[in-house]
Amino acid sequence: MKKAILSGNEAIARGFIEAGGKLAAAYPGTPSTEVLETLSCEEGIHAEWSVNEKVALEVAIGGALSGVRSLACMKHVGVNVAADPLMTASYTGVNAGLVLFAADDPGMFSSQNEQDTRHFARLGKMPCIEPSDSAEAKEYIKAAFDLSESFDTPVILRTTTRISHCKSVVEVGIAEPRAGRGLARDFGKYVMLPNNAKKRHVFVEDRLLRLKEWAETSPLNQVIDGDTSLGFITSGISFQYVREAFPKAAVLKLGMTFPLPEKLIRKFASSVTKLAVVEELDPFLEEQIKAMGITIHLGKNVLPLAGEFSQRLVQEKISGSALKVNEPVSGLLVRPPTFCPGCSHRGLYTVLSKLKLYVSGDIGCYTLGALPPFSAMHTCICMGASISAAHGTAKGLALQGTQQKPVAVIGDSTFLHSGITGLINMIYNNGDAIVIIMNNDTTGMTGGQEHAGTGRSAKGTEAPRLDIAKLCQAIGVTRVREIDAYNIKDLEKTMKEELAAPGPSVLISNQPCVLRYRVSKKAYVVEKETCKGCKLCLKAGCIALSFTPEGKTGFVEIDPLLCNGCGVCSQLCTSGAMKNS
Amino acid sequence: MKTFNILISGVGGQGVLLTSKVIAEAALLSGLDVKQSEVHGMAQRGGSVLSQVRFGEKVFSPIVSEGEANLLIGFEPLETARYLHFLKDDGVVIYNTRPIGTIGVSIAAEKYPADINETIKARAKTVMPFDGTQLAVTAGDKRTLNLVLLGAALKFLPLKESAVLDAIKNTVPKKVLEINQRAFAAGRAQGK
Ligand SMILES: Cc1ncc(C[n+]2csc(CCOP(=O)(O)OP(=O)(O)O)c2C)c(N)n1
């Protein structure tokens, strides 16, 4: 068998192939994105970017009902979006296997909250499986499909960033041939009218009892014999930290974290003198184990609820003594993320910041406009919230006697994900706001994935291209205008016109993402003699610029290796010192 | 062998991930257990990025804790300084001296630390600073900085050169293999 170094996400994709999986639907979201990206290169598998997570899960449900093993992938907050179909899919059960892969982000490397997906398994009364490295990720997704089919249930495969994005050694196996099961038709099982759902709820409760029994002897849960003076119950990445920090200790490693094997846990707990439960985020295992009447000596009483763990953290918190380590170099500048040189979002925020407008924000690269020097985004809640919240804000201000047009800024992928509904709502309810759709022809923040507006499928083949302007017109927006986000003067003029105009408007910028499409224009240079050192250009907030306080006034320089030639800074220059010819 | 821990730090977009990928592949080719961790998403937009590689007989955690790193490879001085406390007492630092300002520096709200090279020197016994960006540009593309630094790091890696060379072949896309091999050789000559 061939050995390869795969990330957890690549391993999940590989496991899906080996499990004979046929249909995968996802919406991008760090740290989950690479599962679908990997599958999109695979022949014989339908892999698609769906417009959002709810749609992705519903597509996968349809796939499972049609008779093929189906997978929906998303980040943790995506499960909120998909929660509606998820809860009832638990009642209908499956035909061929159905797995929801959800990736949590402890430490919030790239997320707006730190919620713990395991609660959804409990809420929906379905199994939750957690691998602790890539090799397990590959095997566990296979187990998830078997479990799904033998218990007639959707299964949640949950990872965290360190599982999804860490790479480790995997033995690549072969894909098992798997015939489709054919379309399932069963009125009582798949049509969730109240009378059918009542019976299915009873089934769900019984299924949960049977799953608990299965968990007692499942190979997913393992006892590692060792020193019993302090024993650990743990799962996922925390297992690795425990093994590293306490290599000799007895460990009960739970591969299935819902439902729990009560007898196995009881037996393990009684075999050790002191019991520690080590899990990132919520005390999900801990509370269930405590509810069994088992004493936990060390758990969330010493371990944090927020942030990610490490071997050092586990060692220090469990042993109760700090390790001696060097202090970090003090006073270092922080380096927050920022717009790429050449990014079209920069021009827009230069203007929004200058006009001091109230901006109802959304999630994407353009959220970086909330940071200095722009500081021109005032809310960021969840995908799609910008338009609906701007509408509510305008109404709320009006109720307080203030007529003010808020601005909503939203990306193309986010608009198609869940901004459309907000826009329909605003038009229907006689709202008034300026909606700016930053169409850069890609899902930028997550690394440049296709979507319904790019004209290409996940596999890179040609696809129908949704026309955002026409769509807005069809919704009933009468003022739809195209803007050039690189042209600061024009943009400012347009903004002022739309602020003065009665009723809502939609402004669409159609400039490609410079990173995704590798746009690179000739770098600008500063004529030192002409530069007055006024620093106006620095308002462009670009890392290619720097100011040297030498000579009488100081001067600005442009790093030729970083400059992308977009010209935004040169438009801010009043002395004509910036040239690119 | 005892687990060998490497930190690779830089600025999003500098190509940090390729260096760790090649090292991990070389470790695998050497028959070792290996784990590698990286950060995707938000931080890749010009933020501070860190990748970690650990290899040895058996590796549990994929991340390196404070005081555990044998080697720190920095793509940028400030990002090198940020992780110095992760080094073991005898840990080695190899870094590119070409600074990239933070957004705060670019808007003249803060100053890039003038004494950054001294700071780094003071915190580690073995330090190898050089202008890797220049070597990469000479090799043909600034993006080959990752292979320049890898070349310079070679003599501190407990891996055979042949394994590293094979790993480069397995990992780097064919189209840009030659220029990357040139960058690696340039880094290696620097490291000698
Ligand atoms: C419900 C949910 N799904 C996925 C994500 C991950 N995510 C963050 S931003 C983003 C999309 C950004 O694309 P776009 O709106 O086109 O803006 P861009 O980054 O290209 O500027 C995604 C998918 C999320 N935060 N929430």
PDB file of C-alpha atoms in Angstrom, chain A residues 281-521:
ATOM      1  CA  LEU A 281     -14.326  24.105  23.572  1.00  0.00           C
ATOM      2  CA  ASP A 282     -17.433  22.991  25.457  1.00  0.00           C
ATOM      3  CA  PRO A 283     -17.602  20.393  28.251  1.00  0.00           C
ATOM      4  CA  PHE A 284     -19.582  18.163  25.921  1.00  0.00           C
ATOM      5  CA  LEU A 285     -18.158  14.846  27.125  1.00  0.00           C
ATOM      6  CA  GLU A 286     -17.679  16.119  30.653  1.00  0.00           C
ATOM      7  CA  GLU A 287     -21.300  17.071  31.246  1.00  0.00           C
ATOM      8  CA  GLN A 288     -22.587  13.782  29.887  1.00  0.00           C
ATOM      9  CA  ILE A 289     -20.120  11.801  31.973  1.00  0.00           C
ATOM     10  CA  LYS A 290     -20.984  13.790  35.092  1.00  0.00           C
ATOM     11  CA  ALA A 291     -24.655  13.114  34.377  1.00  0.00           C
ATOM     12  CA  MET A 292     -23.796   9.399  34.661  1.00  0.00           C
ATOM     13  CA  GLY A 293     -22.826  10.145  38.265  1.00  0.00           C
ATOM     14  CA  ILE A 294     -19.111   9.690  37.602  1.00  0.00           C
ATOM     15  CA  THR A 295     -16.615  11.954  39.373  1.00  0.00           C
ATOM     16  CA  ILE A 296     -14.291  13.907  37.116  1.00  0.00           C
ATOM     17  CA  HIS A 297     -11.285  15.267  39.002  1.00  0.00           C
ATOM     18  CA  LEU A 298      -9.808  17.351  36.235  1.00  0.00           C
ATOM     19  CA  GLY A 299     -11.746  18.848  33.364  1.00  0.00           C
ATOM     20  CA  LYS A 300     -13.113  22.280  32.707  1.00  0.00           C
ATOM     21  CA  ASN A 301     -12.288  23.171  36.295  1.00  0.00           C
ATOM     22  CA  VAL A 302      -8.724  23.559  35.055  1.00  0.00           C
ATOM     23  CA  LEU A 303      -8.948  23.580  31.243  1.00  0.00           C
ATOM     24  CA  PRO A 304     -10.135  26.613  29.259  1.00  0.00           C
ATOM     25  CA  LEU A 305     -13.448  26.795  27.380  1.00  0.00           C
ATOM     26  CA  ALA A 306     -12.045  29.186  24.779  1.00  0.00           C
ATOM     27  CA  GLY A 307      -9.192  28.771  22.333  1.00  0.00           C
ATOM     28  CA  GLU A 308      -7.238  25.749  21.206  1.00  0.00           C
ATOM     29  CA  PHE A 309      -5.097  23.457  23.318  1.00  0.00           C
ATOM     30  CA  SER A 310      -1.502  22.296  22.897  1.00  0.00           C
ATOM     31  CA  GLN A 311       0.623  19.642  24.567  1.00  0.00           C
ATOM     32  CA  ARG A 312       2.065  22.354  26.783  1.00  0.00           C
ATOM     33  CA  LEU A 313      -1.331  23.665  27.822  1.00  0.00           C
ATOM     34  CA  VAL A 314      -2.585  20.180  28.662  1.00  0.00           C
ATOM     35  CA  GLN A 315       0.532  19.367  30.652  1.00  0.00           C
ATOM     36  CA  GLU A 316       0.459  22.614  32.624  1.00  0.00           C
ATOM     37  CA  LYS A 317      -3.245  22.678  33.383  1.00  0.00           C
ATOM     38  CA  ILE A 318      -3.519  19.023  34.327  1.00  0.00           C
ATOM     39  CA  SER A 319      -0.351  18.919  36.430  1.00  0.00           C
ATOM     40  CA  GLY A 320      -1.132  22.324  37.920  1.00  0.00           C
ATOM     41  CA  SER A 321       2.397  23.616  37.463  1.00  0.00           C
ATOM     42  CA  ALA A 322       3.799  25.934  34.821  1.00  0.00           C
ATOM     43  CA  LEU A 323       6.631  24.715  32.611  1.00  0.00           C
ATOM     44  CA  LYS A 324       9.717  26.883  32.448  1.00  0.00           C
ATOM     45  CA  VAL A 325       9.816  28.500  29.015  1.00  0.00           C
ATOM     46  CA  ASN A 326      11.320  31.605  27.488  1.00  0.00           C
ATOM     47  CA  GLU A 327       9.201  34.709  27.212  1.00  0.00           C
ATOM     48  CA  PRO A 328       8.271  35.939  23.746  1.00  0.00           C
ATOM     49  CA  VAL A 329      10.190  38.966  22.479  1.00  0.00           C
ATOM     50  CA  SER A 330       8.220  41.842  23.945  1.00  0.00           C
ATOM     51  CA  GLY A 331       6.717  44.786  22.116  1.00  0.00           C
ATOM     52  CA  LEU A 332       6.737  43.265  18.633  1.00  0.00           C
ATOM     53  CA  LEU A 333       4.425  44.852  16.089  1.00  0.00           C
ATOM     54  CA  VAL A 334       1.403  42.719  15.324  1.00  0.00           C
ATOM     55  CA  ARG A 335       0.705  41.821  11.734  1.00  0.00           C
ATOM     56  CA  PRO A 336      -3.027  41.644  11.094  1.00  0.00           C
ATOM     57  CA  PRO A 337      -4.282  40.402   7.725  1.00  0.00           C
ATOM     58  CA  THR A 338      -4.909  43.090   5.141  1.00  0.00           C
ATOM     59  CA  PHE A 339      -6.053  43.555   1.537  1.00  0.00           C
ATOM     60  CA  CYS A 340      -3.631  42.162  -1.026  1.00  0.00           C
ATOM     61  CA  PRO A 341      -1.821  44.808  -3.063  1.00  0.00           C
ATOM     62  CA  GLY A 342      -4.042  45.404  -6.085  1.00  0.00           C
ATOM     63  CA  CYS A 343      -7.261  44.233  -4.383  1.00  0.00           C
ATOM     64  CA  SER A 344     -10.371  46.020  -5.663  1.00  0.00           C
ATOM     65  CA  HIS A 345     -11.815  46.238  -2.134  1.00  0.00           C
ATOM     66  CA  ARG A 346      -9.129  48.823  -1.273  1.00  0.00           C
ATOM     67  CA  GLY A 347     -10.503  51.529  -3.579  1.00  0.00           C
ATOM     68  CA  LEU A 348     -14.008  51.076  -2.222  1.00  0.00           C
ATOM     69  CA  TYR A 349     -12.968  51.420   1.411  1.00  0.00           C
ATOM     70  CA  THR A 350     -10.801  54.434   0.694  1.00  0.00           C
ATOM     71  CA  VAL A 351     -14.014  56.163  -0.359  1.00  0.00           C
ATOM     72  CA  LEU A 352     -16.321  54.715   2.331  1.00  0.00           C
ATOM     73  CA  SER A 353     -13.786  55.784   4.935  1.00  0.00           C
ATOM     74  CA  LYS A 354     -13.471  59.286   3.504  1.00  0.00           C
ATOM     75  CA  LEU A 355     -17.252  59.773   3.414  1.00  0.00           C
ATOM     76  CA  LYS A 356     -17.539  58.392   6.988  1.00  0.00           C
ATOM     77  CA  LEU A 357     -20.573  56.301   6.063  1.00  0.00           C
ATOM     78  CA  TYR A 358     -22.201  53.737   8.333  1.00  0.00           C
ATOM     79  CA  VAL A 359     -21.428  50.345   6.841  1.00  0.00           C
ATOM     80  CA  SER A 360     -23.364  47.206   7.619  1.00  0.00           C
ATOM     81  CA  GLY A 361     -20.834  44.506   6.871  1.00  0.00           C
ATOM     82  CA  ASP A 362     -20.650  40.905   5.856  1.00  0.00           C
ATOM     83  CA  ILE A 363     -18.137  38.089   5.719  1.00  0.00           C
ATOM     84  CA  GLY A 364     -15.363  37.830   3.161  1.00  0.00           C
ATOM     85  CA  CYS A 365     -12.081  39.520   2.298  1.00  0.00           C
ATOM     86  CA  TYR A 366     -13.954  42.821   2.308  1.00  0.00           C
ATOM     87  CA  THR A 367     -14.457  42.433   6.098  1.00  0.00           C
ATOM     88  CA  LEU A 368     -10.844  43.609   6.359  1.00  0.00           C
ATOM     89  CA  GLY A 369     -12.218  47.096   5.605  1.00  0.00           C
ATOM     90  CA  ALA A 370     -13.242  47.149   9.264  1.00  0.00           C
ATOM     91  CA  LEU A 371      -9.549  47.421  10.248  1.00  0.00           C
ATOM     92  CA  PRO A 372      -7.394  50.559  10.204  1.00  0.00           C
ATOM     93  CA  PRO A 373      -6.656  52.640   8.262  1.00  0.00           C
ATOM     94  CA  PHE A 374     -10.171  52.305   6.818  1.00  0.00           C
ATOM     95  CA  SER A 375     -12.243  51.408   9.893  1.00  0.00           C
ATOM     96  CA  ALA A 376     -15.199  51.552   7.537  1.00  0.00           C
ATOM     97  CA  MET A 377     -17.301  48.560   8.519  1.00  0.00           C
ATOM     98  CA  HIS A 378     -19.416  48.696  11.624  1.00  0.00           C
ATOM     99  CA  THR A 379     -21.028  45.270  11.860  1.00  0.00           C
ATOM    100  CA  CYS A 380     -20.089  41.755  10.821  1.00  0.00           C
ATOM    101  CA  ILE A 381     -22.375  39.034  12.106  1.00  0.00           C
ATOM    102  CA  CYS A 382     -22.806  36.165   9.720  1.00  0.00           C
ATOM    103  CA  MET A 383     -22.969  35.536   6.001  1.00  0.00           C
ATOM    104  CA  GLY A 384     -25.770  37.491   4.366  1.00  0.00           C
ATOM    105  CA  ALA A 385     -26.522  39.703   7.354  1.00  0.00           C
ATOM    106  CA  SER A 386     -25.297  42.945   5.768  1.00  0.00           C
ATOM    107  CA  ILE A 387     -28.363  43.747   3.684  1.00  0.00           C
ATOM    108  CA  SER A 388     -31.031  42.650   6.156  1.00  0.00           C
ATOM    109  CA  ALA A 389     -29.268  44.407   9.035  1.00  0.00           C
ATOM    110  CA  ALA A 390     -28.831  47.603   6.995  1.00  0.00           C
ATOM    111  CA  HIS A 391     -32.566  47.501   6.288  1.00  0.00           C
ATOM    112  CA  GLY A 392     -33.367  47.090   9.985  1.00  0.00           C
ATOM    113  CA  THR A 393     -30.913  49.831  10.898  1.00  0.00           C
ATOM    114  CA  ALA A 394     -32.488  52.295   8.460  1.00  0.00           C
ATOM    115  CA  LYS A 395     -35.946  51.489   9.806  1.00  0.00           C
ATOM    116  CA  GLY A 396     -34.760  51.764  13.395  1.00  0.00           C
ATOM    117  CA  LEU A 397     -33.080  55.107  12.764  1.00  0.00           C
ATOM    118  CA  ALA A 398     -36.226  56.401  11.061  1.00  0.00           C
ATOM    119  CA  LEU A 399     -38.224  55.432  14.143  1.00  0.00           C
ATOM    120  CA  GLN A 400     -35.858  57.647  16.105  1.00  0.00           C
ATOM    121  CA  GLY A 401     -36.347  60.538  13.734  1.00  0.00           C
ATOM    122  CA  THR A 402     -33.079  60.119  11.827  1.00  0.00           C
ATOM    123  CA  GLN A 403     -33.128  59.726   8.075  1.00  0.00           C
ATOM    124  CA  GLN A 404     -29.831  58.034   7.241  1.00  0.00           C
ATOM    125  CA  LYS A 405     -29.034  55.663   4.442  1.00  0.00           C
ATOM    126  CA  PRO A 406     -26.796  52.873   5.659  1.00  0.00           C
ATOM    127  CA  VAL A 407     -24.476  51.112   3.252  1.00  0.00           C
ATOM    128  CA  ALA A 408     -24.373  47.316   3.028  1.00  0.00           C
ATOM    129  CA  VAL A 409     -21.175  45.792   1.633  1.00  0.00           C
ATOM    130  CA  ILE A 410     -21.314  42.184   0.515  1.00  0.00           C
ATOM    131  CA  GLY A 411     -19.242  39.896  -1.734  1.00  0.00           C
ATOM    132  CA  ASP A 412     -20.562  38.012  -4.746  1.00  0.00           C
ATOM    133  CA  SER A 413     -20.333  34.582  -3.159  1.00  0.00           C
ATOM    134  CA  THR A 414     -21.938  35.825   0.047  1.00  0.00           C
ATOM    135  CA  PHE A 415     -24.679  37.597  -1.891  1.00  0.00           C
ATOM    136  CA  LEU A 416     -25.594  34.351  -3.643  1.00  0.00           C
ATOM    137  CA  HIS A 417     -25.234  32.403  -0.364  1.00  0.00           C
ATOM    138  CA  SER A 418     -27.787  34.375   1.609  1.00  0.00           C
ATOM    139  CA  GLY A 419     -27.740  38.040   0.627  1.00  0.00           C
ATOM    140  CA  ILE A 420     -30.459  37.626  -1.993  1.00  0.00           C
ATOM    141  CA  THR A 421     -33.147  36.908   0.570  1.00  0.00           C
ATOM    142  CA  GLY A 422     -32.200  40.048   2.498  1.00  0.00           C
ATOM    143  CA  LEU A 423     -32.416  42.117  -0.663  1.00  0.00           C
ATOM    144  CA  ILE A 424     -35.840  40.701  -1.583  1.00  0.00           C
ATOM    145  CA  ASN A 425     -36.933  41.491   1.951  1.00  0.00           C
ATOM    146  CA  MET A 426     -35.665  45.048   1.790  1.00  0.00           C
ATOM    147  CA  ILE A 427     -37.398  45.763  -1.500  1.00  0.00           C
ATOM    148  CA  TYR A 428     -40.644  44.139  -0.335  1.00  0.00           C
ATOM    149  CA  ASN A 429     -40.653  46.066   2.922  1.00  0.00           C
ATOM    150  CA  ASN A 430     -39.972  49.442   1.362  1.00  0.00           C
ATOM    151  CA  GLY A 431     -36.446  49.690   2.681  1.00  0.00           C
ATOM    152  CA  ASP A 432     -33.787  52.265   1.951  1.00  0.00           C
ATOM    153  CA  ALA A 433     -30.085  51.483   1.822  1.00  0.00           C
ATOM    154  CA  ILE A 434     -27.187  51.372  -0.603  1.00  0.00           C
ATOM    155  CA  VAL A 435     -26.117  47.808  -1.292  1.00  0.00           C
ATOM    156  CA  ILE A 436     -22.620  47.404  -2.699  1.00  0.00           C
ATOM    157  CA  ILE A 437     -21.903  44.014  -4.185  1.00  0.00           C
ATOM    158  CA  MET A 438     -18.158  43.497  -4.565  1.00  0.00           C
ATOM    159  CA  ASN A 439     -18.197  40.980  -7.382  1.00  0.00           C
ATOM    160  CA  ASN A 440     -14.617  39.743  -7.738  1.00  0.00           C
ATOM    161  CA  ASP A 441     -15.722  36.634  -9.568  1.00  0.00           C
ATOM    162  CA  THR A 442     -14.715  34.204  -6.849  1.00  0.00           C
ATOM    163  CA  THR A 443     -15.164  33.141  -3.257  1.00  0.00           C
ATOM    164  CA  GLY A 444     -12.021  34.992  -2.236  1.00  0.00           C
ATOM    165  CA  MET A 445     -11.493  34.578   1.488  1.00  0.00           C
ATOM    166  CA  THR A 446     -11.595  30.803   1.377  1.00  0.00           C
ATOM    167  CA  GLY A 447      -9.004  30.620  -1.392  1.00  0.00           C
ATOM    168  CA  GLY A 448     -10.853  31.312  -4.607  1.00  0.00           C
ATOM    169  CA  GLN A 449     -13.637  28.805  -5.221  1.00  0.00           C
ATOM    170  CA  GLU A 450     -16.157  28.920  -8.050  1.00  0.00           C
ATOM    171  CA  HIS A 451     -19.787  29.834  -7.463  1.00  0.00           C
ATOM    172  CA  ALA A 452     -22.979  30.311  -9.457  1.00  0.00           C
ATOM    173  CA  GLY A 453     -21.783  33.664 -10.755  1.00  0.00           C
ATOM    174  CA  THR A 454     -18.321  32.658 -12.040  1.00  0.00           C
ATOM    175  CA  GLY A 455     -19.380  30.670 -15.076  1.00  0.00           C
ATOM    176  CA  ARG A 456     -17.478  27.571 -13.967  1.00  0.00           C
ATOM    177  CA  SER A 457     -18.369  24.495 -11.924  1.00  0.00           C
ATOM    178  CA  ALA A 458     -16.341  23.036  -9.048  1.00  0.00           C
ATOM    179  CA  LYS A 459     -14.726  20.750 -11.606  1.00  0.00           C
ATOM    180  CA  GLY A 460     -13.651  23.736 -13.695  1.00  0.00           C
ATOM    181  CA  THR A 461     -16.023  23.001 -16.565  1.00  0.00           C
ATOM    182  CA  GLU A 462     -18.190  25.687 -18.086  1.00  0.00           C
ATOM    183  CA  ALA A 463     -21.427  26.432 -16.220  1.00  0.00           C
ATOM    184  CA  PRO A 464     -24.279  28.897 -16.635  1.00  0.00           C
ATOM    185  CA  ARG A 465     -23.196  32.276 -15.286  1.00  0.00           C
ATOM    186  CA  LEU A 466     -25.663  34.085 -13.093  1.00  0.00           C
ATOM    187  CA  ASP A 467     -25.973  37.782 -13.922  1.00  0.00           C
ATOM    188  CA  ILE A 468     -26.094  39.612 -10.603  1.00  0.00           C
ATOM    189  CA  ALA A 469     -27.293  42.919 -12.068  1.00  0.00           C
ATOM    190  CA  LYS A 470     -30.197  41.265 -13.880  1.00  0.00           C
ATOM    191  CA  LEU A 471     -31.071  39.302 -10.782  1.00  0.00           C
ATOM    192  CA  CYS A 472     -31.261  42.495  -8.716  1.00  0.00           C
ATOM    193  CA  GLN A 473     -33.470  44.083 -11.347  1.00  0.00           C
ATOM    194  CA  ALA A 474     -35.740  41.037 -11.301  1.00  0.00           C
ATOM    195  CA  ILE A 475     -36.022  41.356  -7.523  1.00  0.00           C
ATOM    196  CA  GLY A 476     -37.356  44.850  -8.099  1.00  0.00           C
ATOM    197  CA  VAL A 477     -34.350  47.108  -7.539  1.00  0.00           C
ATOM    198  CA  THR A 478     -34.739  50.035  -9.918  1.00  0.00           C
ATOM    199  CA  ARG A 479     -31.389  51.673  -9.283  1.00  0.00           C
ATOM    200  CA  VAL A 480     -28.747  49.122 -10.266  1.00  0.00           C
ATOM    201  CA  ARG A 481     -25.402  50.629 -11.296  1.00  0.00           C
ATOM    202  CA  GLU A 482     -22.008  49.247 -12.136  1.00  0.00           C
ATOM    203  CA  ILE A 483     -19.063  50.866 -10.373  1.00  0.00           C
ATOM    204  CA  ASP A 484     -15.311  50.805 -10.928  1.00  0.00           C
ATOM    205  CA  ALA A 485     -13.911  50.279  -7.461  1.00  0.00           C
ATOM    206  CA  TYR A 486     -10.448  51.359  -8.627  1.00  0.00           C
ATOM    207  CA  ASN A 487     -11.660  54.780  -9.730  1.00  0.00           C
ATOM    208  CA  ILE A 488     -11.872  56.791  -6.553  1.00  0.00           C
ATOM    209  CA  LYS A 489     -13.228  60.032  -7.986  1.00  0.00           C
ATOM    210  CA  ASP A 490     -16.050  58.352  -9.884  1.00  0.00           C
ATOM    211  CA  LEU A 491     -16.854  56.137  -6.962  1.00  0.00           C
ATOM    212  CA  GLU A 492     -17.173  59.093  -4.607  1.00  0.00           C
ATOM    213  CA  LYS A 493     -19.434  60.871  -7.087  1.00  0.00           C
ATOM    214  CA  THR A 494     -21.635  57.802  -7.490  1.00  0.00           C
ATOM    215  CA  MET A 495     -21.892  57.323  -3.740  1.00  0.00           C
ATOM    216  CA  LYS A 496     -22.986  60.913  -3.248  1.00  0.00           C
ATOM    217  CA  GLU A 497     -25.605  60.606  -5.968  1.00  0.00           C
ATOM    218  CA  GLU A 498     -27.025  57.427  -4.516  1.00  0.00           C
ATOM    219  CA  LEU A 499     -27.060  58.844  -0.988  1.00  0.00           C
ATOM    220  CA  ALA A 500     -29.153  61.715  -2.299  1.00  0.00           C
ATOM    221  CA  ALA A 501     -31.457  59.566  -4.414  1.00  0.00           C
ATOM    222  CA  PRO A 502     -34.669  58.318  -2.811  1.00  0.00           C
ATOM    223  CA  GLY A 503     -35.058  54.553  -2.361  1.00  0.00           C
ATOM    224  CA  PRO A 504     -32.617  51.676  -2.348  1.00  0.00           C
ATOM    225  CA  SER A 505     -29.859  51.129  -4.866  1.00  0.00           C
ATOM    226  CA  VAL A 506     -27.478  48.348  -5.725  1.00  0.00           C
ATOM    227  CA  LEU A 507     -23.950  49.163  -6.862  1.00  0.00           C
ATOM    228  CA  ILE A 508     -21.970  46.347  -8.398  1.00  0.00           C
ATOM    229  CA  SER A 509     -18.196  46.300  -8.793  1.00  0.00           C
ATOM    230  CA  ASN A 510     -17.004  43.784 -11.382  1.00  0.00           C
ATOM    231  CA  GLN A 511     -13.234  43.554 -10.906  1.00  0.00           C
ATOM    232  CA  PRO A 512     -11.548  40.146 -10.720  1.00  0.00           C
ATOM    233  CA  CYS A 513      -9.770  39.004  -7.552  1.00  0.00           C
ATOM    234  CA  VAL A 514      -6.072  39.721  -8.213  1.00  0.00           C
ATOM    235  CA  LEU A 515      -4.998  36.666  -6.252  1.00  0.00           C
ATOM    236  CA  ARG A 516      -7.344  34.161  -7.871  1.00  0.00           C
ATOM    237  CA  TYR A 517      -6.836  35.468 -11.402  1.00  0.00           C
ATOM    238  CA  ARG A 518      -3.169  36.405 -10.912  1.00  0.00           C
ATOM    239  CA  VAL A 519      -3.741  39.965 -12.101  1.00  0.00           C
ATOM    240  CA  SER A 520      -0.504  41.899 -12.004  1.00  0.00           C
ATOM    241  CA  LYS A 521       0.063  45.298 -13.566  1.00  0.00           C
TER     242      LYS A 521
END
